[in-house]
mmCIF file of C-alpha atoms in Angstrom:
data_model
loop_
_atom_site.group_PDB
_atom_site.id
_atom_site.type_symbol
_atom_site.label_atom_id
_atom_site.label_comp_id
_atom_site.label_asym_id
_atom_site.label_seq_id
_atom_site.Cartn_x
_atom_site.Cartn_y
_atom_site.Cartn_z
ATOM 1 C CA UNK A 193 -57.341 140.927 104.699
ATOM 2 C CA UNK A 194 -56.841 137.295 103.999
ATOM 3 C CA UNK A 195 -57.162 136.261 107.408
ATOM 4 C CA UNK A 196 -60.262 138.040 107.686
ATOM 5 C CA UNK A 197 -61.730 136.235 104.602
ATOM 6 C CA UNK A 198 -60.288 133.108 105.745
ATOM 7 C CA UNK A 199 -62.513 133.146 109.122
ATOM 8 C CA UNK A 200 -65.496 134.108 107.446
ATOM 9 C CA UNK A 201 -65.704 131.093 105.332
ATOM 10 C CA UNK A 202 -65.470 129.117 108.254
ATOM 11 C CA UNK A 203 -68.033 130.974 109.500
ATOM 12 C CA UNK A 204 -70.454 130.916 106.063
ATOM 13 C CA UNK A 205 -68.972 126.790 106.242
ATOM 14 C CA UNK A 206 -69.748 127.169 110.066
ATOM 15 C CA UNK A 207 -73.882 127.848 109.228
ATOM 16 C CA UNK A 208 -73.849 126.340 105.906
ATOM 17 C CA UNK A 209 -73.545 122.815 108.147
ATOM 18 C CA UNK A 210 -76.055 124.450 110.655
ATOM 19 C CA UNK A 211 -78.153 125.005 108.341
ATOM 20 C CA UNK A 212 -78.215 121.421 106.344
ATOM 21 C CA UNK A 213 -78.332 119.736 109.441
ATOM 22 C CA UNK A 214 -81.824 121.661 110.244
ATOM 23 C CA UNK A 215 -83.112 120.826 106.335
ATOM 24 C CA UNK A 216 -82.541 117.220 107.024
ATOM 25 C CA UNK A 217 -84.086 116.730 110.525
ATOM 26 C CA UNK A 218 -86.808 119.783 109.734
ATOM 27 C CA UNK A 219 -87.919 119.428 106.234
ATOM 28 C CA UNK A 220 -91.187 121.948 106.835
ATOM 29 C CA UNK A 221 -88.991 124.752 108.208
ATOM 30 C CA UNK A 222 -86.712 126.873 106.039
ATOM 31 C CA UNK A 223 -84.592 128.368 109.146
ATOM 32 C CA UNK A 224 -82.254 131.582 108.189
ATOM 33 C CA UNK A 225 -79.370 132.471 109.768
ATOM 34 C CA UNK A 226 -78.659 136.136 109.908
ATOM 35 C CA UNK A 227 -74.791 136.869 107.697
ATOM 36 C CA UNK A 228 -72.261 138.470 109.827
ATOM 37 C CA UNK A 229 -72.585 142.742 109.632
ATOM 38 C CA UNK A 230 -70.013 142.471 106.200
ATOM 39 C CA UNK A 231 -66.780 141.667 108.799
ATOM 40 C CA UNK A 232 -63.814 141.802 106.165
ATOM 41 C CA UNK A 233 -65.280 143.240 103.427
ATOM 42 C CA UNK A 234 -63.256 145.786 101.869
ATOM 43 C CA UNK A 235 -64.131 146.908 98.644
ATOM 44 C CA UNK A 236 -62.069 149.477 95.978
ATOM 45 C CA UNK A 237 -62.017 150.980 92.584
ATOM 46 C CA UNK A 238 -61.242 148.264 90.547
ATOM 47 C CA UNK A 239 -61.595 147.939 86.376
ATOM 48 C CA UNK A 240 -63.965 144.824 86.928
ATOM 49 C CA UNK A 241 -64.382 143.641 83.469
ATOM 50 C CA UNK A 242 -60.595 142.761 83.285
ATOM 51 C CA UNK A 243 -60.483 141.444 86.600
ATOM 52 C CA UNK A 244 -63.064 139.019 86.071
ATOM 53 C CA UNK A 245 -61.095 137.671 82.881
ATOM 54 C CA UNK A 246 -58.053 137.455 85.059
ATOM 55 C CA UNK A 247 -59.091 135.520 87.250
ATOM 56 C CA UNK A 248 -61.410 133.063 85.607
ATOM 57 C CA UNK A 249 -57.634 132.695 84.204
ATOM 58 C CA UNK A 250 -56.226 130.847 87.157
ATOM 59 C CA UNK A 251 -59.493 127.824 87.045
ATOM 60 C CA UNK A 252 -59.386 128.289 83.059
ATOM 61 C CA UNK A 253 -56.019 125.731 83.028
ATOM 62 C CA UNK A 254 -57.674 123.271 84.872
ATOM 63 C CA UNK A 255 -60.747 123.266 83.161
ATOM 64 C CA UNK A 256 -58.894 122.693 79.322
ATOM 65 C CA UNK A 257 -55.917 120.162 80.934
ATOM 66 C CA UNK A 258 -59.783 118.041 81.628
ATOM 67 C CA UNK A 259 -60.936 118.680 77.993
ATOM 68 C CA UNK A 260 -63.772 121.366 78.936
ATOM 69 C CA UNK A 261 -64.133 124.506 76.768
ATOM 70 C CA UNK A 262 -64.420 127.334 78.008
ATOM 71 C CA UNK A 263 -65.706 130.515 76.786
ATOM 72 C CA UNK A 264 -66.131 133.591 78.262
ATOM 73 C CA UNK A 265 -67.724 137.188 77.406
ATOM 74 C CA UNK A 266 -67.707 140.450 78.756
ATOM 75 C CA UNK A 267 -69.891 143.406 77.829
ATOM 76 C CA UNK A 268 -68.383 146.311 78.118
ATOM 77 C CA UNK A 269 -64.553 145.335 77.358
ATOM 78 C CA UNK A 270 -63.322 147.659 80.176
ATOM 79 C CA UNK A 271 -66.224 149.173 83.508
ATOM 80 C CA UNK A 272 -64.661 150.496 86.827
ATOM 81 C CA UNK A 273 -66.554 149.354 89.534
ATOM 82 C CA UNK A 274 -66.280 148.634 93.630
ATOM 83 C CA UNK A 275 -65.483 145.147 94.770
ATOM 84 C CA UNK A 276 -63.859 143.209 96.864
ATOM 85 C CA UNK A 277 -61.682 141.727 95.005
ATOM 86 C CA UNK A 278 -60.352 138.801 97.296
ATOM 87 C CA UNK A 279 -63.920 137.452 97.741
ATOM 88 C CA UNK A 280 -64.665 138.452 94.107
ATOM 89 C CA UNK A 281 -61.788 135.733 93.269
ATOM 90 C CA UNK A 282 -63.111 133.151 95.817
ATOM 91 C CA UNK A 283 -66.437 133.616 94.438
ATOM 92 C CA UNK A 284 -64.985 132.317 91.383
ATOM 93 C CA UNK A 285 -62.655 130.194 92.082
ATOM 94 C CA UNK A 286 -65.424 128.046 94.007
ATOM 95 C CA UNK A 287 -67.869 128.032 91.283
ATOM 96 C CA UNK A 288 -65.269 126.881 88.681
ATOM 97 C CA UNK A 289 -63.927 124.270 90.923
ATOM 98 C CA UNK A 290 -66.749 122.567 91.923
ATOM 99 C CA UNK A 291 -67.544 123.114 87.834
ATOM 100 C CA UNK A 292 -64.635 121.232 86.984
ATOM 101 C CA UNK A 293 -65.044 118.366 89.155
ATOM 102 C CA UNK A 294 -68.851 117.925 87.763
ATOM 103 C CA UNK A 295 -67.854 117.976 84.456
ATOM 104 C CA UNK A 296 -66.380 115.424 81.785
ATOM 105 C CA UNK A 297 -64.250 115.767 78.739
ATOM 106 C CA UNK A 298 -67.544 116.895 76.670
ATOM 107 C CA UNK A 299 -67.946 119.247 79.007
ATOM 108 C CA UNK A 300 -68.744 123.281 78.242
ATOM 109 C CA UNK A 301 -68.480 126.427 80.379
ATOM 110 C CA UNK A 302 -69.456 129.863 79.292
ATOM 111 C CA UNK A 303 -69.315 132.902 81.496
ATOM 112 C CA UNK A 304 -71.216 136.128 80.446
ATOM 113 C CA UNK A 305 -70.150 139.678 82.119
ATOM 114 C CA UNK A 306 -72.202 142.425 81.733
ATOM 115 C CA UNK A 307 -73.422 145.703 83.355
ATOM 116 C CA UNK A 308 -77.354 147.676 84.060
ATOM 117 C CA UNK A 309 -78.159 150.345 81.952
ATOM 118 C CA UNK A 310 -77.675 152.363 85.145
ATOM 119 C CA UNK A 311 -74.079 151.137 85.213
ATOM 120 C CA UNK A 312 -74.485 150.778 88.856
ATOM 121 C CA UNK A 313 -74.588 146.681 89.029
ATOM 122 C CA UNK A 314 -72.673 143.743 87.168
ATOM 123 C CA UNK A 315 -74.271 140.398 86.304
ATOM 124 C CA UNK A 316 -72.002 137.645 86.076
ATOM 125 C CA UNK A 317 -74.026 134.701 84.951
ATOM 126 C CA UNK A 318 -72.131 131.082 84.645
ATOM 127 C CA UNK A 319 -73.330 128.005 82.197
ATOM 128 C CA UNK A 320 -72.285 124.370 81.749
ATOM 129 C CA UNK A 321 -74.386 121.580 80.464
ATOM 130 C CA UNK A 322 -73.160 119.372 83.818
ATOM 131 C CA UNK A 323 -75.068 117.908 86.331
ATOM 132 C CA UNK A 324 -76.970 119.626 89.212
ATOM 133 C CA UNK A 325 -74.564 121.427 91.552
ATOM 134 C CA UNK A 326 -74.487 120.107 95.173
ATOM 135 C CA UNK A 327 -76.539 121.978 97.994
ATOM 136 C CA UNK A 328 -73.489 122.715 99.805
ATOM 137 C CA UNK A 329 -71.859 123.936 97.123
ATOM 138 C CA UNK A 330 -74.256 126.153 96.726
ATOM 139 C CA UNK A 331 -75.071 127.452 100.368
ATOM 140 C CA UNK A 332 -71.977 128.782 100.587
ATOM 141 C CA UNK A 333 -71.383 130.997 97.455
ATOM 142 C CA UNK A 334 -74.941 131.972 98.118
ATOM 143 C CA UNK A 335 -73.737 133.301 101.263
ATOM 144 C CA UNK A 336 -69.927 135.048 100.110
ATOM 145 C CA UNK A 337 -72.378 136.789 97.534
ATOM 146 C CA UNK A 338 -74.684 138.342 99.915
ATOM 147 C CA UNK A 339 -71.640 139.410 101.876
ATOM 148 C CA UNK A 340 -70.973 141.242 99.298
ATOM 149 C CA UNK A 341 -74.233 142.859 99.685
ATOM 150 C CA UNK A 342 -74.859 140.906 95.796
ATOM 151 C CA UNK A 343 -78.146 138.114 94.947
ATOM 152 C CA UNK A 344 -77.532 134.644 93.635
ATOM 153 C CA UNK A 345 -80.320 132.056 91.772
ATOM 154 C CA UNK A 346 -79.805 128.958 89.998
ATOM 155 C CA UNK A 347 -81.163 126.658 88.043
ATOM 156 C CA UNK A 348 -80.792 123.457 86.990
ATOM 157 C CA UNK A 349 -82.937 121.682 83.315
ATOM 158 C CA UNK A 350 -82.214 118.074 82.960
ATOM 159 C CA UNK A 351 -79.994 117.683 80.269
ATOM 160 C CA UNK A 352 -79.052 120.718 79.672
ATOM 161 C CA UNK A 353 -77.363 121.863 83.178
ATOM 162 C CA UNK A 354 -76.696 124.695 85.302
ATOM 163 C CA UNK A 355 -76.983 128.681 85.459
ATOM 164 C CA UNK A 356 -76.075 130.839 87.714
ATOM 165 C CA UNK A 357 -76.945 133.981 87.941
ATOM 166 C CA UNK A 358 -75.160 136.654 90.169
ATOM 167 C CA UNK A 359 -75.789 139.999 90.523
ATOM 168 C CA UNK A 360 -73.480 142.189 92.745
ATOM 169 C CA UNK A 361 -73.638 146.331 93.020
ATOM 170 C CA UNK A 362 -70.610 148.341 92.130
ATOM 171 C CA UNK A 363 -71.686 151.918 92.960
ATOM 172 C CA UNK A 364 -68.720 153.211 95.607
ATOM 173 C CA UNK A 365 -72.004 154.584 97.584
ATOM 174 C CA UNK A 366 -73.796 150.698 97.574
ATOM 175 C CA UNK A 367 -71.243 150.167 100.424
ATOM 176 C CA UNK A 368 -70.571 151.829 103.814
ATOM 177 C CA UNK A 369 -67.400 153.994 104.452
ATOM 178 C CA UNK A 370 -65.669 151.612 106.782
ATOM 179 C CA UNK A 371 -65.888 148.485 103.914
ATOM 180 C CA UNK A 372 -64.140 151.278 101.427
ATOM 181 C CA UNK A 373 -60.390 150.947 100.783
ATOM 182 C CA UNK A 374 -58.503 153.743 99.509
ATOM 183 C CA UNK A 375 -57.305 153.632 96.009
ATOM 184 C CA UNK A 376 -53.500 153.856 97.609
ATOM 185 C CA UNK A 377 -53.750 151.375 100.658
ATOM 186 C CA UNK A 378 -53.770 148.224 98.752
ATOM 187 C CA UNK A 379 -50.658 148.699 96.194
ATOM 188 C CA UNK A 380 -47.486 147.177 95.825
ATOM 189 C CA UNK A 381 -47.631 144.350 97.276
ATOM 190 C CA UNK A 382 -44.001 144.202 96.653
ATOM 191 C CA UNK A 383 -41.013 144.511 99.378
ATOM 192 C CA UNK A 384 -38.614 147.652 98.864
ATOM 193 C CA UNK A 385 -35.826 145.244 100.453
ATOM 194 C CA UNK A 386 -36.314 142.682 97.062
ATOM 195 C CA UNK A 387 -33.538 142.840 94.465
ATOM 196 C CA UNK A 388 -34.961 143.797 91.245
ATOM 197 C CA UNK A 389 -33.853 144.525 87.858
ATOM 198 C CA UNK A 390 -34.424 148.248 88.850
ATOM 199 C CA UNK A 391 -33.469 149.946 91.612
ATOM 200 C CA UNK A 392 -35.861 151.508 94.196
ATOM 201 C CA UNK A 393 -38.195 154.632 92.972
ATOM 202 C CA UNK A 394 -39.990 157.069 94.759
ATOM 203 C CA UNK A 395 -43.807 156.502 94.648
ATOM 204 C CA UNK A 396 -46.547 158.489 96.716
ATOM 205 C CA UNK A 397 -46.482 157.635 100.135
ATOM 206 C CA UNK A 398 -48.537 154.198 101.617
ATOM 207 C CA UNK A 399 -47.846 152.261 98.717
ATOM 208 C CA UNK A 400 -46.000 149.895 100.942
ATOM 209 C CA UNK A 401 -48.674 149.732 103.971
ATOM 210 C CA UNK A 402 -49.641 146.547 104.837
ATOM 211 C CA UNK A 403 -46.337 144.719 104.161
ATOM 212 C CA UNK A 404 -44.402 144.372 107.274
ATOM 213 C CA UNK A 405 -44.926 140.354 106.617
ATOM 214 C CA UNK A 406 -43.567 140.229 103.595
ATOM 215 C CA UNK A 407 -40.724 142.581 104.498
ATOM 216 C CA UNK A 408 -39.906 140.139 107.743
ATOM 217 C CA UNK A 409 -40.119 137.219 105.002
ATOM 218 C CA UNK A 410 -37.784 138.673 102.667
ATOM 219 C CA UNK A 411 -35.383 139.895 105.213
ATOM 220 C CA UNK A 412 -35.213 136.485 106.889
ATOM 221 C CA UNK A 413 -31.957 134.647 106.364
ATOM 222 C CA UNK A 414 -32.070 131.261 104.045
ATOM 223 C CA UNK A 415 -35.822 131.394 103.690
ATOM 224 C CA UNK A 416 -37.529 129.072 101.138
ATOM 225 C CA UNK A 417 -40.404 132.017 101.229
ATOM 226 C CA UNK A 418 -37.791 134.804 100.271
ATOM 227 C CA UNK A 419 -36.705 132.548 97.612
ATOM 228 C CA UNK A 420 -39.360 132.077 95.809
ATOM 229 C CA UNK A 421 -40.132 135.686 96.006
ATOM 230 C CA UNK A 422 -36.841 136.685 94.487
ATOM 231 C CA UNK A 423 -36.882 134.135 91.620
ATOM 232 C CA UNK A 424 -40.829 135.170 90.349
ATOM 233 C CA UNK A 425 -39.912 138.877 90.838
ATOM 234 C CA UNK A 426 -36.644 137.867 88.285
ATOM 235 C CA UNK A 427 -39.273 136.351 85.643
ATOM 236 C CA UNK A 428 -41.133 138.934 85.589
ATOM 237 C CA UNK A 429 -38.456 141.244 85.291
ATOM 238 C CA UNK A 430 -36.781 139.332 82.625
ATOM 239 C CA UNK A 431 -39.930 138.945 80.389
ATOM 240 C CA UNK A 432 -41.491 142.759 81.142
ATOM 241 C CA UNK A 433 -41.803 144.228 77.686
ATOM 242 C CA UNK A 434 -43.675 140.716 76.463
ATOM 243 C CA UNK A 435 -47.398 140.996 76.428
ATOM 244 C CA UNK A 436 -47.843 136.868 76.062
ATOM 245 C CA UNK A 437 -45.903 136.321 79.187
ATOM 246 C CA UNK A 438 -48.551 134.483 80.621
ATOM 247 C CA UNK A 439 -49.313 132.557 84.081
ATOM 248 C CA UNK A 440 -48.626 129.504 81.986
ATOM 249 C CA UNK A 441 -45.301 130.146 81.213
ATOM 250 C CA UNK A 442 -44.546 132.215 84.602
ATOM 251 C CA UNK A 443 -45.425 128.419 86.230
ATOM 252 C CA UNK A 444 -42.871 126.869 83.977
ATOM 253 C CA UNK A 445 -40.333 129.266 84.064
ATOM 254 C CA UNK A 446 -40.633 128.901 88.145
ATOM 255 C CA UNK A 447 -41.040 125.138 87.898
ATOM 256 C CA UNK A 448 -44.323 124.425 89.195
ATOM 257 C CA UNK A 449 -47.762 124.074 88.061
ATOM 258 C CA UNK A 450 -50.155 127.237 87.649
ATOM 259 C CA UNK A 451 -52.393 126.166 90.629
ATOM 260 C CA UNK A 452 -49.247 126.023 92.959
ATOM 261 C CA UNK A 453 -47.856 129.324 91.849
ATOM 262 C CA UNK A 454 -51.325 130.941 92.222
ATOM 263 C CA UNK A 455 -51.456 129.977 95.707
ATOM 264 C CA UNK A 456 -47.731 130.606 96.667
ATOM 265 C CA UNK A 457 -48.172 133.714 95.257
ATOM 266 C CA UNK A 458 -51.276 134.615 97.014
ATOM 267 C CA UNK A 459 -50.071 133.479 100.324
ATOM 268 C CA UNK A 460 -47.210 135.123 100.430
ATOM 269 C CA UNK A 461 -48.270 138.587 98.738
ATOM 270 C CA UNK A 462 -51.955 138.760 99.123
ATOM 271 C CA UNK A 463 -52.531 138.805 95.499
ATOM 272 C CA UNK A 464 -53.360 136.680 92.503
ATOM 273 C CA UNK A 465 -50.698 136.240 90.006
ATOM 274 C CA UNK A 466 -51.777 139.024 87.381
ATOM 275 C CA UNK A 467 -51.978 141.443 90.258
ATOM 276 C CA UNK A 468 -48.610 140.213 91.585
ATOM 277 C CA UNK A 469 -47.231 140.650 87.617
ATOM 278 C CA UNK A 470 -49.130 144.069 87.137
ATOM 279 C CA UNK A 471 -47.434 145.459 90.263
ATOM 280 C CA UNK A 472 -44.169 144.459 89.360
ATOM 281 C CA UNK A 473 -44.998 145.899 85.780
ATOM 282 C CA UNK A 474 -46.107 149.841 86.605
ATOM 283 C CA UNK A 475 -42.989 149.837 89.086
ATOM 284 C CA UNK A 476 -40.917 149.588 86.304
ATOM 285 C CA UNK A 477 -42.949 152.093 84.840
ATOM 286 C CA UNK A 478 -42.507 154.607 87.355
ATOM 287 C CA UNK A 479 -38.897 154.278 87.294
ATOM 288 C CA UNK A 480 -39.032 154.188 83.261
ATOM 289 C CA UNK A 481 -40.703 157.739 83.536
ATOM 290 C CA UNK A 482 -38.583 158.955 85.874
ATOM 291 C CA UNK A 483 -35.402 158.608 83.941
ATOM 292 C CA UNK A 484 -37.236 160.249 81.065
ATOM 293 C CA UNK A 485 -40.166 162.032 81.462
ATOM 294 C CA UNK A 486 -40.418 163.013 78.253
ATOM 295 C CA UNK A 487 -41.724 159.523 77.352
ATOM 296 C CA UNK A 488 -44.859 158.913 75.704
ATOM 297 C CA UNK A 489 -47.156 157.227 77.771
ATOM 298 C CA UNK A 490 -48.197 154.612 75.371
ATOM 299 C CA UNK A 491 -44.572 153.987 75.030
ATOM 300 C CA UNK A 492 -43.828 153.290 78.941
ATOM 301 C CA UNK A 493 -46.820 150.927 78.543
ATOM 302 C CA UNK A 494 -45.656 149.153 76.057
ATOM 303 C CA UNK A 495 -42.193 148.889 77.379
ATOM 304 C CA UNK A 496 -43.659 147.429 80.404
ATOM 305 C CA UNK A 497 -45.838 144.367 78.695
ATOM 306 C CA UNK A 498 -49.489 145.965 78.230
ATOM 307 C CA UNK A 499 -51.028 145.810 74.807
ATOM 308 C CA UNK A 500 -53.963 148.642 75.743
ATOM 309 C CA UNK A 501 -52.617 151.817 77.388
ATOM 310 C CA UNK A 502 -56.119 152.628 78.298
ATOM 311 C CA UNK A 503 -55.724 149.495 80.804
ATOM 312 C CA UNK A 504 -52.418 150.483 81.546
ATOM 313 C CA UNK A 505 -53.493 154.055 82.622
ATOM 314 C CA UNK A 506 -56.554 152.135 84.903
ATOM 315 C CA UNK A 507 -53.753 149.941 86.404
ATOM 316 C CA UNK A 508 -51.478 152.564 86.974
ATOM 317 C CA UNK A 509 -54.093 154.676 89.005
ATOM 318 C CA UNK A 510 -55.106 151.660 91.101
ATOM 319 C CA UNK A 511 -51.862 150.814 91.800
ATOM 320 C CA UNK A 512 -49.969 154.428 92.919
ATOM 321 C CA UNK A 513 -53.384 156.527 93.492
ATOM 322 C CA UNK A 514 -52.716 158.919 90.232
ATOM 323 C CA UNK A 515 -52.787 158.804 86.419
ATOM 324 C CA UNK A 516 -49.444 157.954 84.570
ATOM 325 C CA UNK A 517 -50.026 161.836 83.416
ATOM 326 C CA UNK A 518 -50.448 163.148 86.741
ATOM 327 C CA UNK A 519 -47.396 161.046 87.651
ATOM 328 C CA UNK A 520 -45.487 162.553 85.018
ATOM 329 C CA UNK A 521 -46.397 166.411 85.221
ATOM 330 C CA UNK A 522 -44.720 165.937 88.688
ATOM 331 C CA UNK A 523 -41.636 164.822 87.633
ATOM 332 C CA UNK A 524 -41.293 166.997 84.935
ATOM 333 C CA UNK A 525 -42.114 169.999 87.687
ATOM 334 C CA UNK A 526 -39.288 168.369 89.677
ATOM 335 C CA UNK A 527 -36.606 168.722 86.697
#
């Protein structure tokens, strides 16, 4: 899936420079270039509100080591919703970059998240009181967004900056069956082959699909790669009942900044660092309810570092296909 993303932003980059070249040398035309038929996209069931505070948490660093607030809202607290999360997350990242470098040390950014009455779209609308955003810039988040089948408007007041304004549609039937991902096929992103804290538990089958790079990684002898694995999967494990453990401190305990572990960590697993942690997190969880079934689930989920079982119940479902009761009713029919 990265790969895929990572040749269609060359592409949108690709026609972005197409088409600025045209606005410069044809000021009367407005020339359109038609978006590739969604190559890549892949959405899934995903609990969108706390995905979008998760990862305005990896630009949210950045934006306070400059002396920028930043506030953000969302409306409801919790929504599932299909999206694709990788371009969800470059969406983003894009926007709060190119926020970041605008801005000064007076600078403010407020994000707003909230759904239709119909519950069938999110707005995601993004403030600062910088100066205009670039063309470019623009062009190409205008074009991830309708990838994702989503609208995008700006607008700029003098002295008072920048909103944008995107809309995307989370209804599982907005999108066509081949851009769907299965609730099971994008799971642990973990190796079987990595030493943990725990030992190896049985989960439903195809949690591991999609991993024979990371297993060739981690299997390769002396590698820098497998190394780096092995050491975050150890601070997880060694902080995994602690609900502050945060990306902040994961940098620091690995000895890096938060921007370089974000993108280790996505290279080499495919997901962002809360992902990377939650997976981690509801393995142990399995293997927690399988030595005692009899556990409360609120109990597991605290044990394993989240403060709201509710979320702990969405991430276990996205992560093995089932609820942590489902999960549990089987073992117990096992005993």
């Amino acid at each position: 899936m990265i790969s895929s993303h990572i040749i269609f932003i060359g592409i949108i980059v690709f026609l972005v420079t197409i088409i600025i070249y045209q606005k410069l040398h044809q000021p009367s035309q407005d020339p359109h270039f038609p978006l590739p038929e969604h190559i890549g996209l892949r959405v899934s069931s995903n609990d969108i509100m706390h995905f979008l505070k998760e990862s305005s948490e990896n630009v949210k660093t950045l934006l306070e080591h400059r002396g920028i607030e930043f506030k953000m809202k969302v409306d409801p607290e919790s929504m599932m919703g299909w999206i694709d999360t990788e371009l969800l997350d470059r969406i983003l990242l894009l926007l709060l970059s190119d926020t970041a470098k605008r801005l000064d040390q007076n600078g403010k950014v407020n994000i707003a998240a909230y759904t239709n009455q119909e519950y069938d779209s999110i707005t995601i609308r993004i403030s600062d009181n910088g100066p205009k955003m670039s063309e470019t810039g623009l062009l190409i988040i205008h074009y991830m967004v309708a990838y994702h089948r989503g609208t995008i408007r700006n607008e700029y007041l003098e002295r008072q900056g920048n909103t944008t304004i995107i809309e995307l549609p989370i209804k599982k039937d907005a999108y066509e069956a081949e851009q769907l991902e299965s609730e099971t096929s994008s799971a642990f992103h973990i190796p079987s082959n990595i030493e943990l804290r725990v030992p190896t538990i049985e989960l439903p089958t195809g949690y591991e699909e999609g991993n024979s790079s990371l297993r060739e990684i981690m299997q390769a002898p002396h590698s820098a790669d497998q190394e780096f694995l092995r050491r975050a999967v150890k601070c997880i494990n060694d902080h995994i009942s602690e609900t502050d453990y945060d990306r902040q401190t994961f940098a620091s305990d690995m000895g890096c900044s938060v921007s370089t572990l974000y993108n280790k960590i996505r290279e080499l697993t495919g997901k962002n660092i809360s992902n990377f942690a939650r997976d981690i997190r509801i393995k142990t969880a399995c293997k927690l309810a399988k030595e005692n079934p009899d556990l409360r689930v609120s109990d597991i989920a605290y044990q394993v570092g989240f403060k709201d079982p509710k979320y702990f119940a969405t991430s276990f479902k996205r992560v093995t296909g089932m609820q942590p009761k489902e999960y549990f009713l089987q073992l117990r029919g096992n005993d």
